[in-house]
Amino acid sequence: MIIKGTATSVSETRNCHGGTGLLTCRELYGDYLRADAGIKFVHDDVIEPGASIGEHLHNGDEEFYYILEGTGEMTLDGAPFTVQPGDFCFTQNGHRHSLRNTGAQPMRFLVVCVNREISAHQPDADHGADDRGCH
């Protein structure tokens, strides 16, 4: 499958997962109702200086962030980590995370969310069909 950038949609979300400020999301791929194992969505996101994605739990899926531009603080299960371009952040099933742009420039990152293969998958309430553009 090839998805051309010109065929993708862009949305803006304020206060994603109870965070603050503006998140701009270019949805590269989305299958939000997927119940089996596999990719749920891929986003190319930007948060403005001082903006954040609030802390949230992953239940039945896992999420990967790859930092492309800017600097910030990723919190994993309450532990803060400074992140910068080239850093890869992995939030496993059953764990919590948040992200805050601590720099003076917009922070850009790639997000991939993958459903785990589990026998009785319960859709993640924080990543349902109505949650496009927010992690």
Coordinates of C-alpha atoms in Angstrom, one line a residue:
M1 CA 0.0 0.0 0.0
I2 CA 1.2 3.5 -0.9
I3 CA -0.5 6.5 0.7
K4 CA 0.4 9.8 -0.9
G5 CA 0.8 12.8 1.3
T6 CA -1.6 14.7 -0.9
A7 CA -4.3 12.1 -0.1
T8 CA -4.1 12.5 3.7
S9 CA -6.3 14.6 6.0
V10 CA -5.2 17.2 8.5
S11 CA -7.1 18.0 11.7
E12 CA -6.6 20.2 14.8
T13 CA -7.4 19.1 18.3
R14 CA -7.3 21.2 21.4
N15 CA -6.5 19.7 24.8
C16 CA -5.8 16.1 23.6
H17 CA -6.4 13.6 26.4
G18 CA -6.8 16.4 28.8
G19 CA -3.5 18.1 27.8
T20 CA -3.2 21.7 26.9
G21 CA -2.9 23.7 23.6
L22 CA -3.2 22.7 20.0
L23 CA -2.2 19.4 18.3
T24 CA -2.2 19.3 14.5
C25 CA -2.5 15.8 13.1
R26 CA -1.9 14.6 9.6
E27 CA -3.6 11.2 9.5
L28 CA -1.4 8.9 7.2
Y29 CA -3.5 5.8 8.0
G30 CA -6.5 5.1 10.2
D31 CA -8.4 1.9 11.0
Y32 CA -9.8 2.9 14.4
L33 CA -12.4 0.1 14.6
R34 CA -9.8 -2.6 14.0
A35 CA -10.4 -5.4 16.5
D36 CA -7.6 -7.8 15.5
A37 CA -3.8 -7.4 15.8
G38 CA -2.3 -4.8 13.5
I39 CA -1.8 -1.1 12.9
K40 CA -4.7 1.1 14.2
F41 CA -3.3 4.4 13.0
V42 CA -0.3 6.3 11.8
H43 CA -0.1 10.1 12.4
D44 CA 2.4 12.8 11.6
D45 CA 1.7 15.3 14.5
V46 CA 2.8 18.7 15.7
I47 CA 2.3 20.3 19.1
E48 CA 3.0 24.0 19.6
P49 CA 5.5 25.2 22.3
G50 CA 3.9 24.7 25.8
A51 CA 1.2 22.4 24.4
S52 CA 0.8 18.8 25.7
I53 CA -1.0 15.5 25.2
G54 CA -2.4 14.5 28.5
E55 CA -1.6 11.3 30.4
H56 CA -3.6 8.3 29.2
L57 CA -3.6 4.5 29.6
H58 CA -3.1 2.1 26.7
N59 CA -5.4 -0.9 27.1
G60 CA -5.2 -3.5 24.3
D61 CA -2.8 -1.5 22.1
E62 CA 0.7 -0.1 22.1
E63 CA 1.9 3.2 20.8
F64 CA 5.2 4.3 19.3
Y65 CA 6.4 7.9 19.0
Y66 CA 9.4 8.9 16.9
I67 CA 10.5 12.5 17.5
L68 CA 11.3 14.4 14.3
E69 CA 11.7 18.0 15.4
G70 CA 11.7 20.0 18.6
T71 CA 12.2 19.0 22.2
G72 CA 9.9 17.9 25.0
E73 CA 9.2 15.7 27.9
M74 CA 7.6 12.3 27.6
T75 CA 6.3 10.8 30.8
L76 CA 6.0 7.0 31.0
D77 CA 4.2 5.6 34.0
G78 CA 4.9 8.8 35.9
A79 CA 8.7 9.0 35.1
P80 CA 9.7 12.0 33.0
F81 CA 12.2 11.7 30.1
T82 CA 13.6 14.5 28.0
V83 CA 13.1 13.8 24.3
Q84 CA 14.6 15.3 21.1
P85 CA 14.9 14.4 17.4
G86 CA 15.8 10.8 16.8
D87 CA 14.4 9.5 20.1
F88 CA 11.9 6.6 20.0
C89 CA 9.3 6.3 22.7
F90 CA 7.4 3.0 23.2
T91 CA 4.3 2.8 25.4
Q92 CA 3.3 -0.8 26.0
N93 CA -0.2 -2.3 26.7
G94 CA -1.3 -1.5 30.2
H95 CA 1.0 1.5 30.6
R96 CA 0.4 5.3 30.7
H97 CA 2.1 8.2 28.9
S98 CA 2.0 11.9 28.1
L99 CA 4.0 14.3 26.1
R100 CA 4.7 18.0 26.5
N101 CA 6.6 20.4 24.2
T102 CA 9.2 22.1 26.4
G103 CA 11.0 23.9 23.6
A104 CA 10.6 27.2 21.8
Q105 CA 9.7 25.7 18.5
P106 CA 6.9 23.4 17.3
M107 CA 7.5 19.7 18.1
R108 CA 6.9 17.2 15.3
F109 CA 6.6 13.4 15.8
L110 CA 5.4 10.3 14.1
V111 CA 2.9 8.2 16.0
V112 CA 2.1 4.5 15.3
C113 CA -0.6 2.7 17.3
V114 CA -0.8 -1.1 17.0
N115 CA -3.5 -3.4 18.4
R116 CA -2.0 -6.3 20.3
E117 CA -3.1 -9.9 19.5
I118 CA -5.1 -10.9 22.5
S119 CA -7.8 -13.5 22.7
A120 CA -10.6 -11.2 24.1
H121 CA -9.6 -7.7 22.7
Q122 CA -11.4 -4.9 24.5
P123 CA -11.3 -1.7 22.4
D124 CA -9.2 1.0 24.1
A125 CA -11.6 3.7 25.3
D126 CA -8.9 6.3 24.8
H127 CA -8.4 5.3 21.1
G128 CA -11.9 4.7 19.7
A129 CA -13.4 5.7 16.4
D130 CA -14.3 9.2 17.7
D131 CA -10.8 9.9 18.7
R132 CA -9.2 10.7 15.3
G133 CA -6.3 13.1 15.6
C134 CA -5.7 12.6 19.3
H135 CA -3.7 9.9 21.0

